[in-house]
Amino acid sequence: MVCLLSAVLLVGCAQKEAPEQAEEGIPTIAVEDHHSDDGVLRVGISMPSSSLERWNHDGEFLKKHLENEGYEVELTFSDNLIDTQIDNIDRLIEDQSDVLIIAAVDGKALSRVMETAAGNNIPVISYDRLICDTPFVTAYVSYDNYRVGQLQGEYLRDALNLDHPYDQTYHIELVSGDSADNNAAFFYNGAYDVLKPYIDSGVVQVLSGQKDFYTTSTDQWSGENARSRMEILLGAYYSSSVTLHGVLCANDSTASGVMEALERDYHMDNSVVITGQDCDVSNLDAIMEGKQSMSVYKDLNREAQTAVELTKAILNGESVNASLVERMEYPCRYDTSQYNNGIISVPSFLLEPETVTADNATDILVEKYGSYTYGELGFQRVME
Ligand code: BGC
């Protein structure tokens, strides 16, 4: 790996020093000189899209927390388009960002622009989604993505009582995330590792036969794409008197698409167990109405706050290492092995996701995190 890294650095950084080697061989970029002459420190943020509830909130939380720290912030969204994101990042570099915070549309498409950032001595925090195929990622902030998938798989296992099947066979289908998003495979693997023994033993059957990550993936995480695939599956495998017991949906947008398809094209009267992730407001409504079974909660405020602490540390010239987790006022794990981006193992700061159901939604979201209110209009996100 050392050879590979050196080779990439030679090619990638003609006018740039190689990133300094921190402990455990992890490259970091020291920010010794800032670009702006006006003394203002700038943070450039690139979010994948504004069409999903969560990225709007991530963007706003990040902006607000960073501005509170006195930074100037430029926030961009990319309509889920790779080229738009690359243009946005190029512009953030031209606008003299001192740190970039990026949630990638496609983790494998940013190598060139990461090289440009490194050439301008700009450290990059990979936000929520890992940026791959580049040595120029200073840190990764995310939830434990494998654990998210495990929570979804465990929920299906327990809701269908798979450990005590009493001779029944359960039919499930799998709806995974966008294969361009590095997280999606982690979600899939976490869930599949829980469900595999039941699939192998025949207690669970996937009647479509579509079980692997790529076949079950959903382009751009789009609810529309999830809906049309589910409609096809329902028509082909669950047309007459065949019961569908559960759908492993990787997140709330795919769950919404699946629920739409079920409402229109599923004719049995059982309630289908449906998983999700993000606790989007409309999905929380669906959970309270019993249409969706669960969602995985990832507190966006904490994720943004973690990225802010790292930004501060980096701009103070500190190195990125395990000691930084002590600054977080909530459980945060430092990991240097789980997230290899194809070139380096990226130092990762991982937060803990939680399962949300109709039974615990107000306890977790309102009482514990204070991140939603619950009233006549249902759940509303709190922005402060
Ligand atoms: C995020 C999820 C989100 C999905 C779709 C993933 O990378 O971790 O929270 O639902 O992207 O935007």
mmCIF file of C-alpha atoms and ligand atoms in Angstrom:
data_model
loop_
_atom_site.group_PDB
_atom_site.id
_atom_site.type_symbol
_atom_site.label_atom_id
_atom_site.label_comp_id
_atom_site.label_asym_id
_atom_site.label_seq_id
_atom_site.Cartn_x
_atom_site.Cartn_y
_atom_site.Cartn_z
ATOM 1 C CA MET A 1 0.000 0.000 0.000
ATOM 2 C CA VAL A 2 2.882 2.324 0.822
ATOM 3 C CA CYS A 3 4.206 1.888 -2.747
ATOM 4 C CA LEU A 4 0.815 2.500 -4.240
ATOM 5 C CA LEU A 5 0.336 5.597 -2.113
ATOM 6 C CA SER A 6 3.754 6.982 -3.086
ATOM 7 C CA ALA A 7 3.030 6.361 -6.741
ATOM 8 C CA VAL A 8 -0.253 8.201 -6.535
ATOM 9 C CA LEU A 9 1.328 11.082 -4.687
ATOM 10 C CA LEU A 10 4.033 11.396 -7.328
ATOM 11 C CA VAL A 11 1.511 11.510 -10.109
ATOM 12 C CA GLY A 12 -1.044 13.563 -8.245
ATOM 13 C CA CYS A 13 0.955 16.323 -6.589
ATOM 14 C CA ALA A 14 3.500 17.803 -8.904
ATOM 15 C CA GLN A 15 3.604 21.115 -7.071
ATOM 16 C CA LYS A 16 2.572 19.800 -3.704
ATOM 17 C CA GLU A 17 4.358 18.224 -0.767
ATOM 18 C CA ALA A 18 3.240 14.693 0.034
ATOM 19 C CA PRO A 19 0.775 14.602 2.924
ATOM 20 C CA GLU A 20 2.635 14.248 6.187
ATOM 21 C CA GLN A 21 2.539 10.691 7.608
ATOM 22 C CA ALA A 22 0.662 10.610 10.898
ATOM 23 C CA GLU A 23 0.721 7.669 13.252
ATOM 24 C CA GLU A 24 -0.367 4.313 11.798
ATOM 25 C CA GLY A 25 0.733 5.502 8.352
ATOM 26 C CA ILE A 26 -2.319 7.689 7.795
ATOM 27 C CA PRO A 27 -1.662 10.718 5.611
ATOM 28 C CA THR A 28 -2.910 14.046 6.849
ATOM 29 C CA ILE A 29 -2.591 17.473 5.308
ATOM 30 C CA ALA A 30 -1.240 20.082 7.654
ATOM 31 C CA VAL A 31 -2.840 23.451 7.095
ATOM 32 C CA GLU A 32 0.046 25.763 7.724
ATOM 33 C CA ASP A 33 -0.841 28.592 5.447
ATOM 34 C CA HIS A 34 -4.342 29.707 4.721
ATOM 35 C CA HIS A 35 -5.244 31.074 1.377
ATOM 36 C CA SER A 36 -7.200 34.179 2.083
ATOM 37 C CA ASP A 37 -5.370 37.420 2.690
ATOM 38 C CA ASP A 38 -8.293 38.837 4.660
ATOM 39 C CA GLY A 39 -7.813 36.556 7.685
ATOM 40 C CA VAL A 40 -11.228 34.991 7.151
ATOM 41 C CA LEU A 41 -11.360 31.190 7.356
ATOM 42 C CA ARG A 42 -13.676 29.641 4.808
ATOM 43 C CA VAL A 43 -15.387 26.263 4.766
ATOM 44 C CA GLY A 44 -16.824 24.935 1.517
ATOM 45 C CA ILE A 45 -19.625 22.384 1.774
ATOM 46 C CA SER A 46 -20.775 20.131 -1.036
ATOM 47 C CA MET A 47 -23.954 18.137 -0.388
ATOM 48 C CA PRO A 48 -25.244 15.581 -2.892
ATOM 49 C CA SER A 49 -28.785 16.823 -3.388
ATOM 50 C CA SER A 50 -31.464 19.018 -1.919
ATOM 51 C CA SER A 51 -34.262 16.674 -2.968
ATOM 52 C CA LEU A 52 -33.884 14.463 0.111
ATOM 53 C CA GLU A 53 -34.919 15.822 3.491
ATOM 54 C CA ARG A 54 -31.735 14.812 5.234
ATOM 55 C CA TRP A 55 -29.157 16.603 3.047
ATOM 56 C CA ASN A 56 -30.973 19.923 3.435
ATOM 57 C CA HIS A 57 -30.759 19.528 7.175
ATOM 58 C CA ASP A 58 -27.146 18.350 7.099
ATOM 59 C CA GLY A 59 -26.294 21.390 4.981
ATOM 60 C CA GLU A 60 -28.140 23.797 7.252
ATOM 61 C CA PHE A 61 -26.790 22.273 10.468
ATOM 62 C CA LEU A 62 -23.236 22.364 9.153
ATOM 63 C CA LYS A 63 -23.579 25.959 7.981
ATOM 64 C CA LYS A 64 -25.118 27.126 11.240
ATOM 65 C CA HIS A 65 -22.588 25.376 13.520
ATOM 66 C CA LEU A 66 -19.633 26.521 11.405
ATOM 67 C CA GLU A 67 -20.847 30.114 11.269
ATOM 68 C CA ASN A 68 -21.264 30.031 15.053
ATOM 69 C CA GLU A 69 -17.549 29.225 15.189
ATOM 70 C CA GLY A 70 -16.797 32.318 13.110
ATOM 71 C CA TYR A 71 -16.111 30.664 9.751
ATOM 72 C CA GLU A 72 -17.435 31.917 6.451
ATOM 73 C CA VAL A 73 -19.430 29.135 4.832
ATOM 74 C CA GLU A 74 -20.358 28.387 1.225
ATOM 75 C CA LEU A 75 -23.000 25.657 0.930
ATOM 76 C CA THR A 76 -23.673 23.894 -2.371
ATOM 77 C CA PHE A 77 -26.024 21.121 -3.530
ATOM 78 C CA SER A 78 -25.499 18.957 -6.587
ATOM 79 C CA ASP A 79 -28.891 17.609 -7.745
ATOM 80 C CA ASN A 80 -27.418 14.108 -7.408
ATOM 81 C CA LEU A 81 -25.308 14.852 -10.507
ATOM 82 C CA ILE A 82 -21.627 13.962 -10.534
ATOM 83 C CA ASP A 83 -20.610 16.758 -12.930
ATOM 84 C CA THR A 84 -22.511 19.372 -10.945
ATOM 85 C CA GLN A 85 -20.758 18.237 -7.770
ATOM 86 C CA ILE A 86 -17.355 18.394 -9.446
ATOM 87 C CA ASP A 87 -18.121 21.925 -10.740
ATOM 88 C CA ASN A 88 -19.278 22.948 -7.270
ATOM 89 C CA ILE A 89 -16.108 21.641 -5.634
ATOM 90 C CA ASP A 90 -13.920 23.342 -8.249
ATOM 91 C CA ARG A 91 -15.710 26.579 -7.431
ATOM 92 C CA LEU A 92 -15.306 26.083 -3.675
ATOM 93 C CA ILE A 93 -11.573 25.614 -4.290
ATOM 94 C CA GLU A 94 -11.410 28.761 -6.454
ATOM 95 C CA ASP A 95 -13.317 30.640 -3.750
ATOM 96 C CA GLN A 96 -10.434 29.847 -1.395
ATOM 97 C CA SER A 97 -12.026 27.363 0.960
ATOM 98 C CA ASP A 98 -9.664 26.421 3.781
ATOM 99 C CA VAL A 99 -11.454 23.122 4.429
ATOM 100 C CA LEU A 100 -13.907 21.186 2.291
ATOM 101 C CA ILE A 101 -16.731 19.060 3.703
ATOM 102 C CA ILE A 102 -18.105 16.749 1.033
ATOM 103 C CA ALA A 103 -20.890 14.168 0.919
ATOM 104 C CA ALA A 104 -20.204 12.517 -2.423
ATOM 105 C CA VAL A 105 -22.805 11.797 -5.095
ATOM 106 C CA ASP A 106 -20.480 9.081 -6.391
ATOM 107 C CA GLY A 107 -17.594 8.238 -4.077
ATOM 108 C CA LYS A 108 -15.441 7.055 -6.967
ATOM 109 C CA ALA A 109 -15.831 10.109 -9.190
ATOM 110 C CA LEU A 110 -13.935 12.742 -7.217
ATOM 111 C CA SER A 111 -10.287 11.667 -7.578
ATOM 112 C CA ARG A 112 -9.330 14.507 -9.957
ATOM 113 C CA VAL A 113 -10.979 17.232 -7.912
ATOM 114 C CA MET A 114 -9.485 15.828 -4.689
ATOM 115 C CA GLU A 115 -6.093 16.154 -6.328
ATOM 116 C CA THR A 116 -6.881 19.801 -7.118
ATOM 117 C CA ALA A 117 -7.904 20.359 -3.492
ATOM 118 C CA ALA A 118 -4.673 18.761 -2.282
ATOM 119 C CA GLY A 119 -2.706 20.878 -4.765
ATOM 120 C CA ASN A 120 -4.204 23.922 -3.044
ATOM 121 C CA ASN A 121 -3.424 22.508 0.400
ATOM 122 C CA ILE A 122 -7.110 22.132 1.292
ATOM 123 C CA PRO A 123 -7.939 19.276 3.681
ATOM 124 C CA VAL A 124 -11.096 17.344 2.899
ATOM 125 C CA ILE A 125 -13.576 15.882 5.363
ATOM 126 C CA SER A 126 -15.579 13.118 3.746
ATOM 127 C CA TYR A 127 -19.047 13.571 5.181
ATOM 128 C CA ASP A 128 -21.377 10.600 5.697
ATOM 129 C CA ARG A 129 -20.298 8.949 2.414
ATOM 130 C CA LEU A 130 -16.708 7.838 1.877
ATOM 131 C CA ILE A 131 -14.720 9.418 -0.965
ATOM 132 C CA CYS A 132 -12.845 6.597 -2.673
ATOM 133 C CA ASP A 133 -9.820 6.140 -4.919
ATOM 134 C CA THR A 134 -7.790 9.038 -3.570
ATOM 135 C CA PRO A 135 -5.211 9.480 -0.811
ATOM 136 C CA PHE A 136 -6.431 13.042 -0.242
ATOM 137 C CA VAL A 137 -9.099 12.511 2.374
ATOM 138 C CA THR A 138 -8.149 13.804 5.796
ATOM 139 C CA ALA A 139 -11.005 12.308 7.816
ATOM 140 C CA TYR A 140 -14.337 10.560 7.469
ATOM 141 C CA VAL A 141 -17.375 11.437 9.626
ATOM 142 C CA SER A 142 -20.328 9.093 9.505
ATOM 143 C CA TYR A 143 -22.625 6.802 11.357
ATOM 144 C CA ASP A 144 -21.562 3.179 11.689
ATOM 145 C CA ASN A 145 -23.031 2.155 8.346
ATOM 146 C CA TYR A 146 -22.668 -1.609 8.841
ATOM 147 C CA ARG A 147 -24.530 -1.231 12.151
ATOM 148 C CA VAL A 148 -27.366 0.633 10.345
ATOM 149 C CA GLY A 149 -27.856 -2.431 8.137
ATOM 150 C CA GLN A 150 -27.639 -4.765 11.129
ATOM 151 C CA LEU A 151 -30.403 -2.822 12.879
ATOM 152 C CA GLN A 152 -32.629 -3.195 9.808
ATOM 153 C CA GLY A 153 -31.890 -6.936 9.501
ATOM 154 C CA GLU A 154 -32.394 -7.501 13.231
ATOM 155 C CA TYR A 155 -35.711 -5.676 13.102
ATOM 156 C CA LEU A 156 -36.974 -7.902 10.254
ATOM 157 C CA ARG A 157 -35.684 -11.004 12.041
ATOM 158 C CA ASP A 158 -37.495 -10.127 15.264
ATOM 159 C CA ALA A 159 -40.688 -8.758 13.705
ATOM 160 C CA LEU A 160 -41.111 -11.932 11.636
ATOM 161 C CA ASN A 161 -40.000 -14.066 14.579
ATOM 162 C CA LEU A 162 -37.575 -15.931 12.321
ATOM 163 C CA ASP A 163 -35.997 -17.804 15.223
ATOM 164 C CA HIS A 164 -39.336 -19.525 15.910
ATOM 165 C CA PRO A 165 -40.830 -19.973 12.443
ATOM 166 C CA TYR A 166 -43.219 -22.837 13.319
ATOM 167 C CA ASP A 167 -42.872 -24.398 9.869
ATOM 168 C CA GLN A 168 -43.783 -21.186 8.122
ATOM 169 C CA THR A 169 -41.729 -19.790 5.262
ATOM 170 C CA TYR A 170 -41.376 -16.029 5.057
ATOM 171 C CA HIS A 171 -41.123 -14.121 1.813
ATOM 172 C CA ILE A 172 -39.030 -11.018 1.747
ATOM 173 C CA GLU A 173 -37.597 -8.773 -0.946
ATOM 174 C CA LEU A 174 -34.550 -6.553 -0.761
ATOM 175 C CA VAL A 175 -34.332 -2.922 -1.876
ATOM 176 C CA SER A 176 -30.774 -1.632 -1.513
ATOM 177 C CA GLY A 177 -29.350 1.867 -1.940
ATOM 178 C CA ASP A 178 -27.425 3.465 -4.783
ATOM 179 C CA SER A 179 -24.411 1.347 -5.725
ATOM 180 C CA ALA A 180 -22.393 4.544 -6.388
ATOM 181 C CA ASP A 181 -22.711 5.383 -2.675
ATOM 182 C CA ASN A 182 -20.080 3.564 -0.644
ATOM 183 C CA ASN A 183 -22.480 3.422 2.322
ATOM 184 C CA ALA A 184 -25.042 1.377 0.433
ATOM 185 C CA ALA A 185 -22.935 -1.789 0.398
ATOM 186 C CA PHE A 186 -22.274 -1.404 4.133
ATOM 187 C CA PHE A 187 -26.027 -1.145 4.817
ATOM 188 C CA TYR A 188 -26.681 -4.162 2.602
ATOM 189 C CA ASN A 189 -23.919 -6.266 4.161
ATOM 190 C CA GLY A 190 -24.970 -5.430 7.716
ATOM 191 C CA ALA A 191 -28.550 -6.498 7.009
ATOM 192 C CA TYR A 192 -27.715 -9.462 4.814
ATOM 193 C CA ASP A 193 -25.315 -10.920 7.394
ATOM 194 C CA VAL A 194 -28.229 -11.020 9.860
ATOM 195 C CA LEU A 195 -30.693 -12.522 7.351
ATOM 196 C CA LYS A 196 -28.370 -14.950 5.546
ATOM 197 C CA PRO A 197 -28.707 -17.891 7.975
ATOM 198 C CA TYR A 198 -32.498 -17.764 7.572
ATOM 199 C CA ILE A 199 -32.231 -17.516 3.787
ATOM 200 C CA ASP A 200 -29.719 -20.394 3.726
ATOM 201 C CA SER A 201 -31.951 -22.592 5.895
ATOM 202 C CA GLY A 202 -35.036 -21.837 3.776
ATOM 203 C CA VAL A 203 -36.977 -20.132 6.591
ATOM 204 C CA VAL A 204 -36.776 -16.994 4.459
ATOM 205 C CA GLN A 205 -37.290 -17.027 0.711
ATOM 206 C CA VAL A 206 -36.657 -14.205 -1.714
ATOM 207 C CA LEU A 207 -39.115 -15.284 -4.423
ATOM 208 C CA SER A 208 -37.674 -12.932 -7.045
ATOM 209 C CA GLY A 209 -34.275 -14.566 -6.558
ATOM 210 C CA GLN A 210 -32.844 -11.011 -6.503
ATOM 211 C CA LYS A 211 -30.534 -11.121 -3.542
ATOM 212 C CA ASP A 212 -27.184 -9.588 -4.369
ATOM 213 C CA PHE A 213 -26.302 -5.979 -3.747
ATOM 214 C CA TYR A 214 -26.108 -4.804 -7.376
ATOM 215 C CA THR A 215 -29.303 -6.515 -8.522
ATOM 216 C CA THR A 216 -31.237 -5.049 -5.614
ATOM 217 C CA SER A 217 -29.675 -1.573 -5.726
ATOM 218 C CA THR A 218 -31.689 1.612 -6.401
ATOM 219 C CA ASP A 219 -30.191 4.201 -8.732
ATOM 220 C CA GLN A 220 -29.808 7.573 -6.953
ATOM 221 C CA TRP A 221 -31.719 6.232 -3.955
ATOM 222 C CA SER A 222 -34.822 7.354 -5.824
ATOM 223 C CA GLY A 223 -38.265 6.497 -4.447
ATOM 224 C CA GLU A 224 -39.538 6.381 -8.030
ATOM 225 C CA ASN A 225 -36.982 3.746 -8.992
ATOM 226 C CA ALA A 226 -37.763 1.707 -5.872
ATOM 227 C CA ARG A 227 -41.480 1.962 -6.635
ATOM 228 C CA SER A 228 -41.193 0.783 -10.227
ATOM 229 C CA ARG A 229 -38.941 -2.160 -9.316
ATOM 230 C CA MET A 230 -41.330 -3.176 -6.526
ATOM 231 C CA GLU A 231 -44.300 -2.978 -8.905
ATOM 232 C CA ILE A 232 -42.532 -5.384 -11.242
ATOM 233 C CA LEU A 233 -41.727 -7.775 -8.394
ATOM 234 C CA LEU A 234 -45.298 -7.668 -7.107
ATOM 235 C CA GLY A 235 -46.696 -8.359 -10.560
ATOM 236 C CA ALA A 236 -44.308 -11.220 -11.208
ATOM 237 C CA TYR A 237 -44.104 -12.993 -7.847
ATOM 238 C CA TYR A 238 -46.923 -11.825 -5.572
ATOM 239 C CA SER A 239 -49.787 -11.575 -8.019
ATOM 240 C CA SER A 240 -52.456 -13.876 -6.610
ATOM 241 C CA SER A 241 -52.471 -15.446 -3.176
ATOM 242 C CA VAL A 242 -48.788 -15.205 -2.362
ATOM 243 C CA THR A 243 -47.953 -13.312 0.811
ATOM 244 C CA LEU A 244 -45.070 -10.861 0.987
ATOM 245 C CA HIS A 245 -43.968 -10.643 4.608
ATOM 246 C CA GLY A 246 -41.237 -8.050 4.559
ATOM 247 C CA VAL A 247 -39.188 -5.661 2.457
ATOM 248 C CA LEU A 248 -35.708 -4.689 3.546
ATOM 249 C CA CYS A 249 -35.572 -1.060 2.410
ATOM 250 C CA ALA A 250 -32.224 0.624 2.828
ATOM 251 C CA ASN A 251 -33.636 4.057 3.642
ATOM 252 C CA ASP A 252 -36.799 6.112 3.881
ATOM 253 C CA SER A 253 -36.914 7.274 0.253
ATOM 254 C CA THR A 254 -36.795 3.685 -0.998
ATOM 255 C CA ALA A 255 -39.327 2.699 1.703
ATOM 256 C CA SER A 256 -41.697 5.419 0.435
ATOM 257 C CA GLY A 257 -41.478 4.046 -3.102
ATOM 258 C CA VAL A 258 -42.107 0.506 -1.873
ATOM 259 C CA MET A 259 -45.107 1.606 0.207
ATOM 260 C CA GLU A 260 -46.619 3.314 -2.846
ATOM 261 C CA ALA A 261 -46.218 0.150 -4.909
ATOM 262 C CA LEU A 262 -47.748 -1.986 -2.147
ATOM 263 C CA GLU A 263 -50.709 0.348 -1.779
ATOM 264 C CA ARG A 264 -51.504 0.047 -5.472
ATOM 265 C CA ASP A 265 -50.449 -3.453 -6.426
ATOM 266 C CA TYR A 266 -50.427 -5.733 -3.389
ATOM 267 C CA HIS A 267 -53.675 -7.545 -2.724
ATOM 268 C CA MET A 268 -53.158 -9.638 0.428
ATOM 269 C CA ASP A 269 -54.298 -8.129 3.703
ATOM 270 C CA ASN A 270 -51.259 -8.743 5.926
ATOM 271 C CA SER A 271 -49.198 -5.758 6.971
ATOM 272 C CA VAL A 272 -45.803 -6.011 5.325
ATOM 273 C CA VAL A 273 -42.767 -5.314 7.530
ATOM 274 C CA ILE A 274 -40.873 -2.408 5.965
ATOM 275 C CA THR A 275 -37.568 -1.013 7.177
ATOM 276 C CA GLY A 276 -36.088 2.425 6.533
ATOM 277 C CA GLN A 277 -33.445 4.906 7.595
ATOM 278 C CA ASP A 278 -33.285 8.664 8.284
ATOM 279 C CA CYS A 279 -36.566 9.306 10.142
ATOM 280 C CA ASP A 280 -37.823 11.608 7.410
ATOM 281 C CA VAL A 281 -40.954 13.373 8.604
ATOM 282 C CA SER A 282 -43.324 11.730 6.105
ATOM 283 C CA ASN A 283 -41.892 8.315 6.967
ATOM 284 C CA LEU A 284 -42.429 8.990 10.663
ATOM 285 C CA ASP A 285 -46.075 9.655 9.782
ATOM 286 C CA ALA A 286 -46.131 6.302 7.976
ATOM 287 C CA ILE A 287 -44.594 4.625 11.033
ATOM 288 C CA MET A 288 -47.220 6.113 13.339
ATOM 289 C CA GLU A 289 -49.933 4.959 10.905
ATOM 290 C CA GLY A 290 -48.482 1.433 10.894
ATOM 291 C CA LYS A 291 -47.552 1.485 7.198
ATOM 292 C CA GLN A 292 -43.796 1.515 7.719
ATOM 293 C CA SER A 293 -42.373 -0.575 10.558
ATOM 294 C CA MET A 294 -39.160 1.175 11.530
ATOM 295 C CA SER A 295 -36.543 3.661 10.551
ATOM 296 C CA VAL A 296 -32.947 4.010 11.669
ATOM 297 C CA TYR A 297 -32.244 7.326 13.341
ATOM 298 C CA LYS A 298 -28.963 9.104 12.733
ATOM 299 C CA ASP A 299 -28.890 12.435 14.543
ATOM 300 C CA LEU A 300 -27.794 14.958 11.925
ATOM 301 C CA ASN A 301 -26.937 17.557 14.534
ATOM 302 C CA ARG A 302 -24.336 15.215 16.050
ATOM 303 C CA GLU A 303 -22.935 14.290 12.662
ATOM 304 C CA ALA A 304 -22.610 17.961 11.707
ATOM 305 C CA GLN A 305 -21.134 18.835 15.112
ATOM 306 C CA THR A 306 -18.499 16.103 14.683
ATOM 307 C CA ALA A 307 -17.504 17.544 11.314
ATOM 308 C CA VAL A 308 -17.301 21.008 12.901
ATOM 309 C CA GLU A 309 -14.999 19.760 15.690
ATOM 310 C CA LEU A 310 -12.744 18.150 13.092
ATOM 311 C CA THR A 311 -12.737 21.331 11.007
ATOM 312 C CA LYS A 312 -11.695 23.339 14.053
ATOM 313 C CA ALA A 313 -8.946 20.860 14.935
ATOM 314 C CA ILE A 314 -7.620 20.775 11.383
ATOM 315 C CA LEU A 315 -7.626 24.565 11.081
ATOM 316 C CA ASN A 316 -5.825 24.775 14.429
ATOM 317 C CA GLY A 317 -3.079 22.619 12.931
ATOM 318 C CA GLU A 318 -3.868 19.617 15.139
ATOM 319 C CA SER A 319 -3.494 16.133 13.732
ATOM 320 C CA VAL A 320 -6.467 13.924 13.194
ATOM 321 C CA ASN A 321 -6.294 11.086 15.670
ATOM 322 C CA ALA A 322 -8.181 9.175 18.372
ATOM 323 C CA SER A 323 -7.818 11.962 20.942
ATOM 324 C CA LEU A 324 -10.378 14.056 19.053
ATOM 325 C CA VAL A 325 -13.270 11.767 20.026
ATOM 326 C CA GLU A 326 -12.960 13.096 23.575
ATOM 327 C CA ARG A 327 -14.256 16.441 22.297
ATOM 328 C CA MET A 328 -17.550 14.937 21.207
ATOM 329 C CA GLU A 329 -20.244 15.064 23.867
ATOM 330 C CA TYR A 330 -21.833 11.838 22.655
ATOM 331 C CA PRO A 331 -20.640 8.316 21.782
ATOM 332 C CA CYS A 332 -18.183 8.509 18.887
ATOM 333 C CA ARG A 333 -15.752 5.775 17.839
ATOM 334 C CA TYR A 334 -12.426 6.344 16.117
ATOM 335 C CA ASP A 335 -11.660 3.684 13.537
ATOM 336 C CA THR A 336 -8.687 3.349 11.224
ATOM 337 C CA SER A 337 -9.386 0.021 9.587
ATOM 338 C CA GLN A 338 -13.025 -0.280 8.536
ATOM 339 C CA TYR A 339 -13.060 2.367 5.832
ATOM 340 C CA ASN A 340 -10.386 1.701 3.255
ATOM 341 C CA ASN A 341 -11.134 3.845 0.219
ATOM 342 C CA GLY A 342 -9.119 1.689 -2.182
ATOM 343 C CA ILE A 343 -5.939 3.668 -1.512
ATOM 344 C CA ILE A 344 -5.815 4.537 2.179
ATOM 345 C CA SER A 345 -7.631 3.573 5.355
ATOM 346 C CA VAL A 346 -9.379 6.822 6.133
ATOM 347 C CA PRO A 347 -9.386 7.885 9.820
ATOM 348 C CA SER A 348 -13.063 7.592 10.671
ATOM 349 C CA PHE A 349 -15.265 9.119 13.360
ATOM 350 C CA LEU A 350 -18.319 6.897 13.673
ATOM 351 C CA LEU A 351 -21.525 7.617 15.536
ATOM 352 C CA GLU A 352 -24.151 5.179 16.805
ATOM 353 C CA PRO A 353 -27.473 4.762 14.968
ATOM 354 C CA GLU A 354 -30.699 3.775 16.740
ATOM 355 C CA THR A 355 -33.841 1.893 15.771
ATOM 356 C CA VAL A 356 -37.030 3.984 15.794
ATOM 357 C CA THR A 357 -40.519 2.431 15.829
ATOM 358 C CA ALA A 358 -44.018 3.667 16.637
ATOM 359 C CA ASP A 359 -43.424 2.567 20.236
ATOM 360 C CA ASN A 360 -40.255 4.531 20.922
ATOM 361 C CA ALA A 361 -40.374 7.390 18.375
ATOM 362 C CA THR A 362 -41.364 10.151 20.801
ATOM 363 C CA ASP A 363 -39.012 8.837 23.535
ATOM 364 C CA ILE A 364 -36.036 8.830 21.185
ATOM 365 C CA LEU A 365 -36.679 11.735 18.849
ATOM 366 C CA VAL A 366 -38.404 14.177 21.190
ATOM 367 C CA GLU A 367 -37.250 13.265 24.718
ATOM 368 C CA LYS A 368 -33.769 11.863 24.179
ATOM 369 C CA TYR A 369 -32.438 13.914 21.261
ATOM 370 C CA GLY A 370 -34.837 16.857 21.267
ATOM 371 C CA SER A 371 -34.455 16.904 17.515
ATOM 372 C CA TYR A 372 -38.190 16.701 16.682
ATOM 373 C CA THR A 373 -41.393 17.973 18.185
ATOM 374 C CA TYR A 374 -44.550 15.890 18.111
ATOM 375 C CA GLY A 375 -47.995 17.460 17.950
ATOM 376 C CA GLU A 376 -51.117 17.757 15.849
ATOM 377 C CA LEU A 377 -49.057 17.935 12.678
ATOM 378 C CA GLY A 378 -47.100 14.849 13.646
ATOM 379 C CA PHE A 379 -43.312 15.023 13.882
ATOM 380 C CA GLN A 380 -41.486 18.209 12.884
ATOM 381 C CA ARG A 381 -37.724 18.601 12.844
ATOM 382 C CA VAL A 382 -36.280 21.157 15.248
ATOM 383 C CA MET A 383 -33.743 23.481 13.687
ATOM 384 C CA GLU A 384 -31.712 25.342 16.275
HETATM 385 C C1 BGC B 1 -27.023 8.167 3.770
HETATM 386 C C2 BGC B 1 -28.457 7.893 4.111
HETATM 387 C C3 BGC B 1 -29.371 8.416 3.022
HETATM 388 C C4 BGC B 1 -28.905 7.941 1.634
HETATM 389 C C5 BGC B 1 -29.688 8.587 0.524
HETATM 390 C C6 BGC B 1 -26.717 7.596 2.402
HETATM 391 O O1 BGC B 1 -25.392 7.812 2.058
HETATM 392 O O2 BGC B 1 -26.168 7.615 4.744
HETATM 393 O O3 BGC B 1 -28.753 8.508 5.349
HETATM 394 O O4 BGC B 1 -30.663 7.951 3.211
HETATM 395 O O5 BGC B 1 -27.548 8.248 1.444
HETATM 396 O O6 BGC B 1 -29.473 9.940 0.445
#
